[in-house]
Amino acid sequence: MAIFQPRRENVSIYEISKADLLKWTNKVLKPTAELAFKGEGEFKAGEYCKFCKVKATCRKRAECNLELAKYDFEMPSQLTNTEISSILDTVDSLISWVDDVKGY
Ligand code: SF4
């Protein structure tokens, strides 16, 4: 499979055997899609949320991004390198979510 995004100057290529693709379809994709169609299943926020219609109002996405607020109440007064690393891992997501909420 290849995806060409000329405006991003991006080419993504992914290879999978037909058998593995069909196995994933039957064991993962179909059951998950059926749950979603019934309004059941589990919300999972991620980078892909930026493409979602409810990205500005989704509670799960808000909860995930508001996790960063916990650092306001952490002791001691200085963040550790591990905490800073954790913040840097998710800060782009947080900025993207705040922009979506502001836009909404
Ligand atoms: S914004 Fe919410 S509903 Fe949309 S993809 Fe993210 S978690 Fe799922």
XYZ file of N, CA, C and O and ligand atoms in Angstrom:
424
model
N 0.855 -1.162 0.000
C 0.000 0.000 0.000
C 0.897 1.220 0.000
O 1.917 1.235 0.681
N 0.502 2.211 -0.778
C 1.266 3.454 -0.814
C 0.308 4.636 -0.764
O -0.729 4.627 -1.418
N 0.666 5.620 0.046
C -0.113 6.857 0.129
C 0.816 7.985 -0.283
O 1.909 8.144 0.275
N 0.378 8.758 -1.277
C 1.156 9.890 -1.762
C 0.403 11.167 -1.428
O -0.745 11.341 -1.827
N 1.039 12.031 -0.644
C 0.437 13.303 -0.247
C 1.312 14.423 -0.806
O 2.246 14.876 -0.137
N 1.002 14.873 -2.043
C 1.893 15.842 -2.699
C 2.036 17.166 -1.952
O 3.119 17.749 -1.934
N 0.959 17.657 -1.317
C 1.076 18.945 -0.627
C 1.954 18.847 0.613
O 2.493 19.834 1.081
N 2.074 17.640 1.170
C 2.964 17.436 2.324
C 4.315 16.874 1.899
O 5.162 16.604 2.737
N 4.454 16.646 0.602
C 5.665 16.023 0.058
C 5.967 14.744 0.836
O 7.081 14.506 1.287
N 4.929 13.923 0.996
C 5.060 12.711 1.808
C 4.623 11.474 1.027
O 3.601 11.496 0.345
N 5.424 10.438 1.138
C 5.066 9.140 0.584
C 5.175 8.128 1.720
O 6.221 8.010 2.348
N 4.079 7.433 2.001
C 4.101 6.391 3.033
C 3.871 5.048 2.348
O 2.933 4.909 1.563
N 4.705 4.093 2.662
C 4.574 2.763 2.069
C 4.495 1.743 3.188
O 5.253 1.805 4.159
N 3.530 0.831 3.068
C 3.360 -0.210 4.077
C 3.114 -1.524 3.356
O 2.317 -1.586 2.429
N 3.807 -2.555 3.783
C 3.644 -3.853 3.138
C 3.062 -4.845 4.125
O 3.442 -4.878 5.295
N 2.124 -5.652 3.638
C 1.511 -6.699 4.452
C 1.030 -7.790 3.486
O 0.591 -7.486 2.367
N 1.117 -9.027 3.903
C 0.654 -10.103 3.026
C -0.871 -10.091 2.982
O -1.529 -9.593 3.904
N -1.422 -10.616 1.924
C -2.872 -10.675 1.781
C -3.479 -11.471 2.938
O -4.500 -11.079 3.507
N -2.820 -12.564 3.312
C -3.336 -13.407 4.401
C -3.371 -12.634 5.718
O -4.360 -12.694 6.458
N -2.294 -11.894 6.004
C -2.257 -11.117 7.252
C -3.280 -9.984 7.229
O -3.897 -9.662 8.249
N -3.466 -9.377 6.058
C -4.455 -8.300 5.941
C -5.868 -8.834 6.190
O -6.658 -8.231 6.925
N -6.160 -9.988 5.608
C -7.497 -10.580 5.808
C -7.694 -11.019 7.258
O -8.779 -10.872 7.822
N -6.637 -11.540 7.863
C -6.708 -11.947 9.269
C -7.002 -10.733 10.152
O -7.859 -10.768 11.030
N -6.298 -9.632 9.917
C -6.518 -8.394 10.686
C -7.931 -7.862 10.437
O -8.611 -7.411 11.357
N -8.381 -7.969 9.195
C -9.723 -7.493 8.861
C -10.770 -8.236 9.682
O -11.672 -7.610 10.255
N -10.635 -9.553 9.733
C -11.649 -10.361 10.413
C -11.534 -10.328 11.936
O -12.543 -10.373 12.628
N -10.311 -10.240 12.431
C -10.131 -10.303 13.890
C -10.155 -8.933 14.566
O -10.466 -8.839 15.752
N -9.806 -7.878 13.841
C -9.709 -6.552 14.461
C -10.685 -5.557 13.829
O -11.529 -4.974 14.514
N -10.561 -5.372 12.536
C -11.318 -4.299 11.873
C -12.837 -4.501 11.949
O -13.560 -3.609 12.398
N -13.302 -5.660 11.528
C -14.757 -5.891 11.502
C -15.385 -5.814 12.886
O -16.381 -5.101 13.072
N -14.852 -6.534 13.884
C -15.466 -6.443 15.221
C -15.448 -5.021 15.779
O -16.419 -4.575 16.398
N -14.363 -4.296 15.545
C -14.264 -2.928 16.058
C -15.255 -2.022 15.341
O -15.932 -1.188 15.974
N -15.376 -2.175 14.036
C -16.320 -1.362 13.261
C -17.753 -1.663 13.674
O -18.587 -0.749 13.768
N -18.049 -2.921 13.950
C -19.413 -3.283 14.371
C -19.741 -2.647 15.725
O -20.843 -2.147 15.926
N -18.778 -2.659 16.644
C -18.991 -2.000 17.942
C -19.230 -0.502 17.751
O -20.145 0.078 18.340
N -18.408 0.127 16.939
C -18.542 1.573 16.705
C -19.883 1.887 16.071
O -20.548 2.856 16.439
N -20.318 1.061 15.137
C -21.594 1.283 14.453
C -22.757 1.223 15.430
O -23.740 1.939 15.304
N -22.597 0.373 16.467
C -23.657 0.239 17.487
C -23.516 1.307 18.579
O -24.309 1.333 19.516
N -22.503 2.146 18.473
C -22.288 3.175 19.494
C -21.636 2.620 20.740
O -21.684 3.224 21.809
N -21.003 1.467 20.593
C -20.327 0.850 21.733
C -18.817 0.921 21.498
O -18.360 1.621 20.635
N -18.080 0.170 22.268
C -16.635 0.184 22.082
C -15.981 1.241 22.922
O -16.586 1.815 23.826
N -14.739 1.496 22.627
C -13.891 2.315 23.477
C -13.292 3.475 22.673
O -12.787 3.265 21.581
N -13.378 4.679 23.207
C -12.738 5.818 22.555
C -11.242 5.745 22.826
O -10.828 5.447 23.942
N -10.458 6.028 21.821
C -9.002 6.055 21.991
C -8.471 7.299 21.296
O -8.493 7.384 20.072
N -8.027 8.238 22.089
C -7.482 9.465 21.516
C -6.068 9.237 21.021
O -5.324 8.442 21.577
N -5.725 9.931 19.961
C -4.383 9.831 19.416
C -4.143 10.942 18.415
O -4.969 11.838 18.243
N -3.023 10.853 17.724
C -2.676 11.883 16.738
C -3.732 12.020 15.665
O -3.960 13.094 15.121
N -4.401 10.907 15.354
C -5.421 10.897 14.306
C -6.659 11.704 14.671
O -7.480 11.997 13.824
N -6.808 12.100 15.923
C -7.980 12.883 16.343
C -8.102 14.171 15.533
O -9.208 14.680 15.362
N -6.975 14.685 15.043
C -7.033 15.954 14.296
C -7.882 15.836 13.034
O -8.280 16.842 12.467
N -8.157 14.619 12.589
C -8.987 14.433 11.403
C -10.449 14.158 11.751
O -11.281 13.959 10.878
N -10.784 14.097 13.030
C -12.117 13.668 13.475
C -13.100 14.841 13.491
O -12.753 15.966 13.836
N -14.353 14.550 13.149
C -15.399 15.584 13.125
C -15.686 16.167 14.502
O -16.114 17.300 14.613
N -15.512 15.369 15.553
C -15.834 15.855 16.905
C -14.576 16.161 17.720
O -14.609 16.177 18.949
N -13.495 16.476 17.016
C -12.215 16.689 17.705
C -12.268 17.809 18.744
O -11.558 17.781 19.732
N -13.126 18.802 18.542
C -13.181 19.925 19.478
C -14.030 19.617 20.708
O -13.838 20.218 21.764
N -14.963 18.693 20.584
C -15.909 18.455 21.677
C -15.791 17.064 22.295
O -16.531 16.742 23.227
N -14.896 16.236 21.808
C -14.769 14.857 22.298
C -14.256 14.834 23.748
O -13.208 15.391 24.064
N -15.008 14.192 24.604
C -14.629 14.125 26.023
C -13.344 13.321 26.233
O -12.488 13.681 27.028
N -13.205 12.212 25.525
C -12.012 11.375 25.700
C -10.749 12.152 25.334
O -9.739 12.097 26.040
N -10.827 12.894 24.243
C -9.667 13.680 23.828
C -9.369 14.761 24.866
O -8.199 15.021 25.184
N -10.420 15.381 25.390
C -10.238 16.402 26.426
C -9.575 15.792 27.653
O -8.624 16.352 28.209
N -10.073 14.621 28.078
C -9.510 13.964 29.260
C -8.028 13.648 29.057
O -7.213 13.872 29.953
N -7.695 13.148 27.881
C -6.292 12.805 27.606
C -5.408 14.048 27.649
O -4.315 14.026 28.209
N -5.901 15.134 27.054
C -5.086 16.352 27.028
C -5.033 17.022 28.391
O -4.011 17.603 28.768
N -6.112 16.952 29.145
C -6.122 17.578 30.463
C -5.264 16.816 31.466
O -4.979 17.322 32.546
N -4.837 15.596 31.112
C -3.893 14.853 31.947
C -2.661 15.699 32.237
O -2.062 15.610 33.305
N -2.299 16.550 31.276
C -1.120 17.396 31.454
C -1.300 18.373 32.603
O -0.327 18.814 33.204
N -2.556 18.706 32.934
C -2.815 19.667 34.006
C -2.325 19.144 35.344
O -2.072 19.927 36.257
N -2.175 17.824 35.457
C -1.736 17.260 36.737
C -0.377 17.809 37.160
O -0.051 17.834 38.327
N 0.412 18.258 36.195
C 1.734 18.772 36.536
C 1.654 20.098 37.296
O 2.603 20.510 37.926
N 0.472 20.770 37.234
C 0.292 22.004 38.005
C 0.352 21.741 39.501
O 0.626 22.634 40.279
N 0.032 20.515 39.915
C -0.108 20.216 41.334
C 0.974 19.281 41.854
O 0.926 18.843 42.974
N 1.936 18.943 40.997
C 2.975 18.005 41.413
C 3.975 18.667 42.356
O 4.301 19.832 42.246
N 4.477 17.908 43.295
C 5.568 18.336 44.157
C 6.768 17.475 43.787
O 6.591 16.365 43.354
N 7.955 17.878 43.933
C 8.469 19.150 44.404
C 8.269 20.254 43.370
O 7.676 20.035 42.327
N 8.832 21.423 43.644
C 8.557 22.582 42.799
C 9.187 22.487 41.405
O 8.753 23.151 40.486
N 10.210 21.646 41.259
C 10.863 21.504 39.954
C 10.434 20.196 39.292
O 10.410 19.141 39.941
N 10.111 20.268 38.013
C 9.789 19.055 37.268
C 11.056 18.235 37.059
O 12.141 18.800 36.873
N 10.899 16.935 37.060
C 12.043 16.071 36.779
C 12.219 15.958 35.265
O 11.306 16.285 34.495
N 13.372 15.481 34.840
C 13.596 15.284 33.407
C 12.599 14.285 32.829
O 12.170 14.412 31.687
N 12.227 13.288 33.619
C 11.249 12.312 33.158
C 9.899 12.973 32.921
O 9.229 12.706 31.919
N 9.486 13.865 33.847
C 8.211 14.569 33.675
C 8.261 15.494 32.457
O 7.311 15.567 31.684
N 9.376 16.192 32.285
C 9.515 17.085 31.129
C 9.478 16.283 29.838
O 8.820 16.661 28.867
N 10.131 15.144 29.843
C 10.107 14.278 28.665
C 8.680 13.847 28.347
O 8.255 13.849 27.190
N 7.938 13.501 29.384
C 6.549 13.085 29.205
C 5.703 14.224 28.644
O 4.856 14.027 27.773
N 5.927 15.437 29.127
C 5.199 16.607 28.617
C 5.547 16.843 27.146
O 4.670 17.060 26.312
N 6.832 16.777 26.821
C 7.245 17.023 25.436
C 6.673 15.989 24.476
O 6.390 16.291 23.326
N 6.483 14.757 24.985
C 5.898 13.708 24.139
C 4.477 14.043 23.724
O 4.009 13.610 22.681
N 3.747 14.782 24.558
C 2.317 14.998 24.299
C 1.955 16.445 24.024
O 0.805 16.737 23.733
N 2.904 17.356 24.102
C 2.567 18.781 24.010
C 1.988 19.164 22.642
O 1.086 20.000 22.561
N 2.449 18.551 21.563
C 1.901 18.880 20.242
C 0.427 18.519 20.167
O -0.374 19.242 19.583
N 0.089 17.396 20.781
C -1.309 16.966 20.841
C -2.144 17.977 21.617
O -3.256 18.321 21.231
N -1.597 18.452 22.740
C -2.297 19.414 23.574
C -2.542 20.714 22.809
O -3.654 21.250 22.801
N -1.524 21.210 22.122
C -1.656 22.457 21.354
C -2.696 22.285 20.252
O -3.552 23.151 20.040
N -2.650 21.151 19.570
C -3.603 20.886 18.499
C -5.034 20.861 19.043
O -5.951 21.441 18.466
N -5.225 20.214 20.206
C -6.551 20.127 20.814
C -7.047 21.513 21.245
O -8.189 21.880 20.978
N -6.193 22.296 21.879
C -6.589 23.644 22.315
C -6.983 24.493 21.100
O -7.990 25.202 21.121
N -6.224 24.386 20.006
C -6.572 25.118 18.783
C -7.939 24.690 18.259
O -8.737 25.513 17.815
N -8.219 23.382 18.328
C -9.522 22.876 17.855
C -10.646 23.407 18.725
O -11.709 23.799 18.223
N -10.440 23.408 20.049
C -11.478 23.916 20.960
C -11.680 25.411 20.721
O -12.807 25.884 20.641
N -10.590 26.168 20.566
C -10.709 27.604 20.283
C -11.460 27.831 18.978
O -12.319 28.700 18.886
N -11.152 27.055 17.981
C -11.820 27.169 16.677
C -13.297 26.877 16.775
O -14.126 27.523 16.140
N -13.636 25.924 17.620
C -15.054 25.545 17.795
C -15.817 26.672 18.472
O -16.920 26.991 18.112
S -11.585 12.994 18.817
Fe -12.588 11.447 20.114
S -14.018 10.383 18.745
Fe -12.552 11.501 17.458
S -10.916 10.024 16.998
Fe -10.304 11.177 18.821
S -11.003 9.941 20.569
Fe -12.100 9.195 18.746
